[in-house]
mmCIF file of C-alpha atoms in Angstrom:
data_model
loop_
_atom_site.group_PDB
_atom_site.id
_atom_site.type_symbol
_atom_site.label_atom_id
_atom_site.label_comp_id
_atom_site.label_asym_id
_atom_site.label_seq_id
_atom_site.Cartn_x
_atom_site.Cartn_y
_atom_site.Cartn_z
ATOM 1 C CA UNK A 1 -37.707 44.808 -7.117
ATOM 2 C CA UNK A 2 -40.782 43.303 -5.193
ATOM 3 C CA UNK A 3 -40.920 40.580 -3.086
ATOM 4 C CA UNK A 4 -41.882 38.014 -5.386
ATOM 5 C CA UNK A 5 -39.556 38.585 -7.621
ATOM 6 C CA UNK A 6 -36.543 38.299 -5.168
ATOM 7 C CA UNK A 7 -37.713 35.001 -3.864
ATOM 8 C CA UNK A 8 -37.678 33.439 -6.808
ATOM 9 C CA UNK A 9 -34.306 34.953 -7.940
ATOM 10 C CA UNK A 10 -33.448 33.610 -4.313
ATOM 11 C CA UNK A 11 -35.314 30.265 -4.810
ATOM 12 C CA UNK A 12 -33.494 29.727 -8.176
ATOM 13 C CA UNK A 13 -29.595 30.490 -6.561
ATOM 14 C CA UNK A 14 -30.222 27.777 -4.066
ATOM 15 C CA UNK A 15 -31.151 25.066 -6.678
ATOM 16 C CA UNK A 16 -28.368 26.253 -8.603
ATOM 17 C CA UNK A 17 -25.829 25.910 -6.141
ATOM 18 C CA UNK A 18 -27.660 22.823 -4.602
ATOM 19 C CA UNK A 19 -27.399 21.122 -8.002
ATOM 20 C CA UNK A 20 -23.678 22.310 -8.119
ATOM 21 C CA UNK A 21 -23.261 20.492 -4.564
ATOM 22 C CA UNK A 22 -24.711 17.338 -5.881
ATOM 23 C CA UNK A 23 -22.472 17.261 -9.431
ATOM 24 C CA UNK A 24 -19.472 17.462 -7.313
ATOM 25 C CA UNK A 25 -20.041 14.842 -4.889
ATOM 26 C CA UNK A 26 -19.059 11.580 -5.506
ATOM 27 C CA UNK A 27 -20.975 8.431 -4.975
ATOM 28 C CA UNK A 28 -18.974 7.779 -1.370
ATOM 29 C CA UNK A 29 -20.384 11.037 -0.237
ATOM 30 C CA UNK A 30 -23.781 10.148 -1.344
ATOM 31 C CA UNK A 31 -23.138 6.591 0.671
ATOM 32 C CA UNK A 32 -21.952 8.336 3.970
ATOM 33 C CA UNK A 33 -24.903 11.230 3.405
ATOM 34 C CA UNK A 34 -27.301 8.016 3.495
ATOM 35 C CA UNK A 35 -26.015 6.474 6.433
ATOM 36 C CA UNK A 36 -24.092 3.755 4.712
ATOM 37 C CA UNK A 37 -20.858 2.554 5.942
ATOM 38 C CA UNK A 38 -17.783 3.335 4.046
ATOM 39 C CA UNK A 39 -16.498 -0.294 2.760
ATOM 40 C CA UNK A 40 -12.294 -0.401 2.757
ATOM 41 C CA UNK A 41 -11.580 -3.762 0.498
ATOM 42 C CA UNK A 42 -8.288 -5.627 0.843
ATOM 43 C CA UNK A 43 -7.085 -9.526 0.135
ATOM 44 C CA UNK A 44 -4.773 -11.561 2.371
ATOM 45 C CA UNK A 45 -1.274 -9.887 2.021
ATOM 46 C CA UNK A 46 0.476 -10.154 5.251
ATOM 47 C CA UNK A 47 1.551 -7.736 6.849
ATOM 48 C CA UNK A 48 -0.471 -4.971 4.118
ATOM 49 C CA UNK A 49 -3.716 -5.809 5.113
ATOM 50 C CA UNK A 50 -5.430 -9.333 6.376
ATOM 51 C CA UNK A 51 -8.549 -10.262 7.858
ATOM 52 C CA UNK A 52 -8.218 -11.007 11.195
ATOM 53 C CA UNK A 53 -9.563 -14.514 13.040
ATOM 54 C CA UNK A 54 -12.937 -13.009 13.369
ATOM 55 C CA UNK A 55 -12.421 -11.074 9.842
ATOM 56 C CA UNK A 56 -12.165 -7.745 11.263
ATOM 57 C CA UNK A 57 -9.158 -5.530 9.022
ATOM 58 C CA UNK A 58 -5.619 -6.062 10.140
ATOM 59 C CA UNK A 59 -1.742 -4.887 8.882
ATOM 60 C CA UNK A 60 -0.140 -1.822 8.467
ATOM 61 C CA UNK A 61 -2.320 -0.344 5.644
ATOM 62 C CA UNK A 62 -5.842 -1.096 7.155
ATOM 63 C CA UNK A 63 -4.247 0.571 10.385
ATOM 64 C CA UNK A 64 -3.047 3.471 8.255
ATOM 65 C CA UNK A 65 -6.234 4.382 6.238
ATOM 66 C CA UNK A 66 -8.993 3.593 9.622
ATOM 67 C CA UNK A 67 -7.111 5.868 11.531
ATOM 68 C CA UNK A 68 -7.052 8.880 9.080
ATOM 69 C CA UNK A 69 -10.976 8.037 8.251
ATOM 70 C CA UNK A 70 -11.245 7.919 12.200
ATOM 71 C CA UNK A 71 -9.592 11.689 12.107
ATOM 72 C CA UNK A 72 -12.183 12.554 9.251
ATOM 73 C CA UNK A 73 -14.338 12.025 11.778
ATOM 74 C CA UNK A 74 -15.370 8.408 10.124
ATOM 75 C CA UNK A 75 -15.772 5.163 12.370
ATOM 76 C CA UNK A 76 -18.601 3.077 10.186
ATOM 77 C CA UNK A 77 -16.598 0.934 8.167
ATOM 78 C CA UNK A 78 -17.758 -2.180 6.716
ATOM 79 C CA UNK A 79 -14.566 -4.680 6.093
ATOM 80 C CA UNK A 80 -14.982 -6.706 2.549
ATOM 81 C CA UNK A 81 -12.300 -9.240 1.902
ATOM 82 C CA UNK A 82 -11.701 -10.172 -1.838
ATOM 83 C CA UNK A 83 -8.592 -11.943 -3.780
ATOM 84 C CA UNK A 84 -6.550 -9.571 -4.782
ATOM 85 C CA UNK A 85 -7.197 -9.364 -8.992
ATOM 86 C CA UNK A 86 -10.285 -8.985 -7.866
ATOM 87 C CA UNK A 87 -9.536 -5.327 -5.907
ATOM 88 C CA UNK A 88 -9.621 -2.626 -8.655
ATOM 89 C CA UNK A 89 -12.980 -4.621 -10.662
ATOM 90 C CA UNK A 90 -14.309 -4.684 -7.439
ATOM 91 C CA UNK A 91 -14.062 -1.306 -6.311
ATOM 92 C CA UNK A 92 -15.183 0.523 -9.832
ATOM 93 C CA UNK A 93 -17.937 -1.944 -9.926
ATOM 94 C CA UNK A 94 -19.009 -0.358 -6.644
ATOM 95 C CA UNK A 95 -18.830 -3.709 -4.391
ATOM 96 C CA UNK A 96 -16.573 -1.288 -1.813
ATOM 97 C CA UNK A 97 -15.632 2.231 -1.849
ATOM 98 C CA UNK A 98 -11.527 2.062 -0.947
ATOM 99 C CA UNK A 99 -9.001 -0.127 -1.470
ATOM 100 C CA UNK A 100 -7.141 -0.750 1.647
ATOM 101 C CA UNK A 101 -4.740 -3.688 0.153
ATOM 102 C CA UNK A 102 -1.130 -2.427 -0.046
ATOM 103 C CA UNK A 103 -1.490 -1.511 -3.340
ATOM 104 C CA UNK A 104 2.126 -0.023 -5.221
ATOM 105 C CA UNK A 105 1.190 2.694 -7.165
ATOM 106 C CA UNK A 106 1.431 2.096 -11.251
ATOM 107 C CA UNK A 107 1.507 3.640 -14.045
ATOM 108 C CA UNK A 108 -1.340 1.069 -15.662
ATOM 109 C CA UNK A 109 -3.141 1.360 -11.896
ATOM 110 C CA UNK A 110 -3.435 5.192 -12.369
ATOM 111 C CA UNK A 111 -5.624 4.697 -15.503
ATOM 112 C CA UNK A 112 -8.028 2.789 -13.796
ATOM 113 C CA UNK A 113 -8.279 4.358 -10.422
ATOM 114 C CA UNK A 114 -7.079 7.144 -8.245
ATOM 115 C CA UNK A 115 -4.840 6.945 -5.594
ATOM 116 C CA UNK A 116 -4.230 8.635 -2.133
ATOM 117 C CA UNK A 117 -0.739 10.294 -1.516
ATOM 118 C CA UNK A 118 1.965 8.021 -1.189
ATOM 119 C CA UNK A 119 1.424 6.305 2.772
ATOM 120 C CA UNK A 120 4.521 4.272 2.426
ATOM 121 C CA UNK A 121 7.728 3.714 1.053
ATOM 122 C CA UNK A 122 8.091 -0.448 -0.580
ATOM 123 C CA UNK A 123 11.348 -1.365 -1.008
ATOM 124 C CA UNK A 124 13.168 -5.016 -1.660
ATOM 125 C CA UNK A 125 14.999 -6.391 0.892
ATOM 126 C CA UNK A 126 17.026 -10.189 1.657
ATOM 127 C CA UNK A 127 17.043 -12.535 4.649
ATOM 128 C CA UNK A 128 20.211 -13.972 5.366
ATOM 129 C CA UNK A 129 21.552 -16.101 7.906
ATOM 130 C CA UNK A 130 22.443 -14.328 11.284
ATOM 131 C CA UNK A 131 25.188 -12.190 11.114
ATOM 132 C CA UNK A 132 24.863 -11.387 7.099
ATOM 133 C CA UNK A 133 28.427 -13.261 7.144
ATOM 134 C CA UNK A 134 28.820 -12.527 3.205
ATOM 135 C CA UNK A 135 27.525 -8.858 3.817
ATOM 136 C CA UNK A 136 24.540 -8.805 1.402
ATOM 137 C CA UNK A 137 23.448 -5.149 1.749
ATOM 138 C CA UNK A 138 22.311 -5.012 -2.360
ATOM 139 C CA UNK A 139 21.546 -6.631 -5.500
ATOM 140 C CA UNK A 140 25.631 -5.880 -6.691
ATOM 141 C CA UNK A 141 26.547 -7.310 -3.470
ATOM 142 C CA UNK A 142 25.140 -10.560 -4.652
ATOM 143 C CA UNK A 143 27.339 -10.782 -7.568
ATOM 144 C CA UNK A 144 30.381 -9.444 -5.518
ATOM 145 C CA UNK A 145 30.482 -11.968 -3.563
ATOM 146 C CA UNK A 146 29.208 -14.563 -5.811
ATOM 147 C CA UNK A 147 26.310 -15.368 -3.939
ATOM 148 C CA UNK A 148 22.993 -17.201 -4.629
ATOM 149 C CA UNK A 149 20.060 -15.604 -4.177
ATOM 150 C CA UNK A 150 16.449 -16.925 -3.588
ATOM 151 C CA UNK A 151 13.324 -15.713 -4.522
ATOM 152 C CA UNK A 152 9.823 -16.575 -5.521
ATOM 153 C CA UNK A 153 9.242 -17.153 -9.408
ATOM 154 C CA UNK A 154 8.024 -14.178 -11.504
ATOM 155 C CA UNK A 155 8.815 -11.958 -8.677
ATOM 156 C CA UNK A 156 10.499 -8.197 -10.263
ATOM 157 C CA UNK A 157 13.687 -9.270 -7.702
ATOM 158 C CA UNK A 158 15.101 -11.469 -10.677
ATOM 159 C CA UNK A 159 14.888 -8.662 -13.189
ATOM 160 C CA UNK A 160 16.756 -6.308 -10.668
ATOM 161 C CA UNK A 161 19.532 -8.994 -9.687
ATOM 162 C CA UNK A 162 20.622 -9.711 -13.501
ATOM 163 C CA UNK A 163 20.590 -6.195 -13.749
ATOM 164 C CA UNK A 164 22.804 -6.157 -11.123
ATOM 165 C CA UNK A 165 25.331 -8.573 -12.686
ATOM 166 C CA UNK A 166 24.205 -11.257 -10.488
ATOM 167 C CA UNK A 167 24.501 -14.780 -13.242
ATOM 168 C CA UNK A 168 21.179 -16.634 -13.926
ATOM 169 C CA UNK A 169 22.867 -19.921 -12.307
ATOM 170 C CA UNK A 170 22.784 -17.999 -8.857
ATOM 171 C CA UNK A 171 19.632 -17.375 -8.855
ATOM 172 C CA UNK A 172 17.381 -19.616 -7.724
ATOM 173 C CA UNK A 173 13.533 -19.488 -8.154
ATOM 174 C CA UNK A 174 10.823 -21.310 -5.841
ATOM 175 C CA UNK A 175 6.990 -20.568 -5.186
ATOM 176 C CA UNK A 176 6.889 -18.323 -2.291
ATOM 177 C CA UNK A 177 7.721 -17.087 0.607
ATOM 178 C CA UNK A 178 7.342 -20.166 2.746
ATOM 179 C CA UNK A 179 10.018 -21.750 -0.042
ATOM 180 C CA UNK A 180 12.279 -18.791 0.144
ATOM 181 C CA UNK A 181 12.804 -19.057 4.096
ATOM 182 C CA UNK A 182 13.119 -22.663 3.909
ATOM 183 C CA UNK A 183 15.980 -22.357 1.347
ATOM 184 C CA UNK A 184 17.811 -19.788 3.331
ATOM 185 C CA UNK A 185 17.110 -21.590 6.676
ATOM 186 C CA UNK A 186 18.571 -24.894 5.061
ATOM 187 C CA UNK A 187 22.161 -23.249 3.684
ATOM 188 C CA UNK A 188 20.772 -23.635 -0.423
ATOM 189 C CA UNK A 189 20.884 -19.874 -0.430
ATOM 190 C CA UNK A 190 22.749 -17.635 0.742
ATOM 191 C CA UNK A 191 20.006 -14.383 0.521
ATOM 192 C CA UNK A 192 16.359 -14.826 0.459
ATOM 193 C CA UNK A 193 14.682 -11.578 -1.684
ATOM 194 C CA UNK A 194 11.342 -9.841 -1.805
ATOM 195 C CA UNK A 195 9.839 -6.597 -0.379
ATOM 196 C CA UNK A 196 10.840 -5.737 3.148
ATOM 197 C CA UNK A 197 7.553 -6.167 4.739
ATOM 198 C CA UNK A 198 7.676 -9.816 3.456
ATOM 199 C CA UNK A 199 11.165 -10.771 4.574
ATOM 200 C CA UNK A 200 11.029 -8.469 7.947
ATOM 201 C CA UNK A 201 7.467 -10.984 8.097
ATOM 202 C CA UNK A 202 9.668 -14.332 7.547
ATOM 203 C CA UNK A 203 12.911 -13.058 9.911
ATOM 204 C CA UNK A 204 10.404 -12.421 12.968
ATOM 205 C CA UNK A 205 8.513 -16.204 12.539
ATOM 206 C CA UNK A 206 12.014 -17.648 11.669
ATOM 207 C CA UNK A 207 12.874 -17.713 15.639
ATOM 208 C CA UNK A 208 15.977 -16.242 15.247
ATOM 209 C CA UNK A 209 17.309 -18.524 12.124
ATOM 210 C CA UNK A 210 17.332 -15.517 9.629
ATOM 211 C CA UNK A 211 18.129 -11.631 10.007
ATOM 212 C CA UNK A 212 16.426 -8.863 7.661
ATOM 213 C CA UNK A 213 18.971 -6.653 5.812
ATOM 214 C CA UNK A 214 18.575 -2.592 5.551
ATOM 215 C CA UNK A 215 16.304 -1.991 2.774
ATOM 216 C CA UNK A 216 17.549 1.766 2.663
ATOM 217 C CA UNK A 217 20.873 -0.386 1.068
ATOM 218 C CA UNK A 218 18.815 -0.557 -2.354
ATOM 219 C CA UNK A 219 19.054 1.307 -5.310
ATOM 220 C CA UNK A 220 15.839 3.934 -5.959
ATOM 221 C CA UNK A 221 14.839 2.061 -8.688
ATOM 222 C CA UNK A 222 13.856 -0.643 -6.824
ATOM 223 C CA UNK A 223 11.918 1.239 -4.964
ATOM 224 C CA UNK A 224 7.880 1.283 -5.075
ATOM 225 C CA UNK A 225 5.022 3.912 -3.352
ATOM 226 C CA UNK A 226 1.546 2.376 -2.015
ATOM 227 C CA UNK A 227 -1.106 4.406 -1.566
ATOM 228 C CA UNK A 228 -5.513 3.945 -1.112
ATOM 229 C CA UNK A 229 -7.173 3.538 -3.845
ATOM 230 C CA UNK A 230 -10.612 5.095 -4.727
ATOM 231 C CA UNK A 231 -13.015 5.381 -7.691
ATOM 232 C CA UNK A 232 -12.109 8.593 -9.801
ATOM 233 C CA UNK A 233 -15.738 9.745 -9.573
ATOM 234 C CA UNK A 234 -14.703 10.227 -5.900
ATOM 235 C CA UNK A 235 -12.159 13.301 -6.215
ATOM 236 C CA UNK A 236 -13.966 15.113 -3.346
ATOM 237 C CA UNK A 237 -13.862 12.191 -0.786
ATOM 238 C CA UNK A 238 -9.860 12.008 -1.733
ATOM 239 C CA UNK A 239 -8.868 15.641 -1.583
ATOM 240 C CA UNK A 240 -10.594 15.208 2.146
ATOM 241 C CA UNK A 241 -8.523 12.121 3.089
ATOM 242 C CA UNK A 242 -5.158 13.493 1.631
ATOM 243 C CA UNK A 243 -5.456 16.749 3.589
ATOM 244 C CA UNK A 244 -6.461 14.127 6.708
ATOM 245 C CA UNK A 245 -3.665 11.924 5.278
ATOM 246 C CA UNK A 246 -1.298 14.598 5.648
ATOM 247 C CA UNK A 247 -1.796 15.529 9.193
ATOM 248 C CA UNK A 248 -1.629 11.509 10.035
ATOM 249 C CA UNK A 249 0.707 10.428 8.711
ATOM 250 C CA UNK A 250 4.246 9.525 10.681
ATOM 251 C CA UNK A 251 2.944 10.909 13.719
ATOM 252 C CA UNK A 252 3.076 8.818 16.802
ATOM 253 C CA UNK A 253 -0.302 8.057 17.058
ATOM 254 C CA UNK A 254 0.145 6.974 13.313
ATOM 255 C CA UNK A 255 3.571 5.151 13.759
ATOM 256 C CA UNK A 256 1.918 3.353 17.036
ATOM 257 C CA UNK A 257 -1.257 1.633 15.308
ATOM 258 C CA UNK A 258 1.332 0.217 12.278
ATOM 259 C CA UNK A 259 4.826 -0.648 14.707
ATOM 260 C CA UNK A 260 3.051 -4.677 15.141
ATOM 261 C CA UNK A 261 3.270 -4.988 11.605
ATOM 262 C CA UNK A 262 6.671 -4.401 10.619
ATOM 263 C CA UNK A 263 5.947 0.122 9.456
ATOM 264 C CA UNK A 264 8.824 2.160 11.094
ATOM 265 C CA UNK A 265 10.623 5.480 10.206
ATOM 266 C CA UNK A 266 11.951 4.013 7.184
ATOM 267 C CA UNK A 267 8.854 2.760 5.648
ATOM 268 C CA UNK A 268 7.167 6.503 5.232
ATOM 269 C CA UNK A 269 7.066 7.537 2.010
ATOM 270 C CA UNK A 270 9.375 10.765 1.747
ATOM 271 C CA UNK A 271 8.577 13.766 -0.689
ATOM 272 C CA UNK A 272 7.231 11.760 -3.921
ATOM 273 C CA UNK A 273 3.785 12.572 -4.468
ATOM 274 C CA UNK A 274 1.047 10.596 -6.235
ATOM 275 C CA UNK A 275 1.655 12.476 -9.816
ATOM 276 C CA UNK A 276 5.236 11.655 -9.758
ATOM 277 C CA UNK A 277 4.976 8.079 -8.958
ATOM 278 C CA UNK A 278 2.406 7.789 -11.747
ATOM 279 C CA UNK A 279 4.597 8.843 -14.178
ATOM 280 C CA UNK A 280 7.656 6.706 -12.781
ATOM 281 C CA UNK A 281 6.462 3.531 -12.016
#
């Protein structure tokens, strides 16, 4: 074989495996490759993630997902706050590259984007008045000891209470979270319901006039995963930040950056993985 030959056997390898490169990167990689910074999109959804007074990314989730991009070896991130219907258009429209937001992984979700391994574990929970004095632990407690229960309206904790056995008269429905504390605080309720992170949120500003109970109290199915989401043209940026993911996640370094907002040992996700929440929730 001469030497002209071989270089352009040579010549024509490279392009091939150059053009292979290119078909498998997504269009984050091409982004970072250019210089761009990688933009993480959340709404305000204390403590999941929340601009901060100067708008840089705060709670638990922005924590989370900077410091595995920060292990990845990633530290120019661009911050891009939007309401939060707005989060999955946004991100397949290509107006930011991750969703940082706190967002449960769904079935319906899954067919629109792709999601990171599970980073933590969303469970219900109630705030009741110090000392739990009728011992609300669950949603059969409620009806066991014929209490009435607060929550905001729509929210999936009425579903899971009449499920529960707990009567539609002792259930009482209000706006939001502001409401639900108020009607707890005042003595009109007896448990305040919604996920952890929001009640844990509303016992710690309540000065000591609520307690949180144990979400771990709850039955599984009332139970959610969150995970990052990202554009399913970006498979190769995701396998990256799970294996990153992996490593990060509940270490100390981890469990440090998320403590302020509420994340401990019993919000990390456990052995469900991204395919089985998909196909459970």
């Amino acid at each position: 074989m001469n030497n002209a030959l071989l270089k352009t056997i040579l010549a024509g390898v490279a392009a091939i495996t150059m053009g292979a490169a290119v078909a498998n990167a997504g269009p984050l990689m091409d982004r970072i490759e250019a210089g761009e910074p990688i933009r993480i999109g959340f709404a305000n959804e204390i403590p999941f993630a929340y601009p901060g007074d100067d708008g840089s990314p705060k709670g638990f989730v922005n924590a989370h997902a900077l410091g595995v991009l920060a292990k990845m070896g990633y530290d120019n991130i661009e911050p891009v706050q939007t309401e939060w219907g707005g989060l999955i258009p946004g991100l397949n429209a290509g107006r930011f590259d991750i969703v940082t937001g706190g967002m449960n992984i769904l079935a319906s979700r899954c067919e629109n984007i792709a999601f990171s391994e599970p980073m933590a574990k969303v469970g219900d929970a109630f705030i009741v008045a110090p000392g739990n004095p009728k011992k609300i632990g669950n949603y059969e407690s409620l009806a066991e000891n014929d209490a009435i229960m607060v929550t905001g309206a729509g929210y999936s904790n009425i579903e899971a209470a009449k499920a529960a056995g707990v009567a539609e008269d002792k259930i009482m429905q209000v706006p939001g979270p502001t409401e639900i504390l108020a009607a707890v605080r005042a003595g009109r309720a007896d448990a305040g319901a919604g996920t952890y992170f929001t009640v844990k949120q509303l016992a710690d500003s309540s000065g000591g006039a609520v307690e949180v109970t144990d979400p771990s109290a709850m039955p599984e199915d009332a139970v959610n995963w969150a995970g990052i989401g990202f554009r399913k043209d970006d498979q190769d940026f995701l396998a990256k930040f799970n294996a990153a993911q992996k490593e990060y996640l509940g270490s100390e370094e981890m469990m440090k950056a998320v403590a302020e907002y509420g994340y401990g040992e019993g919000s990390l996700p456990g052995d469900k993985t991204t395919e089985w929440v998909c196909a459970n929730r």
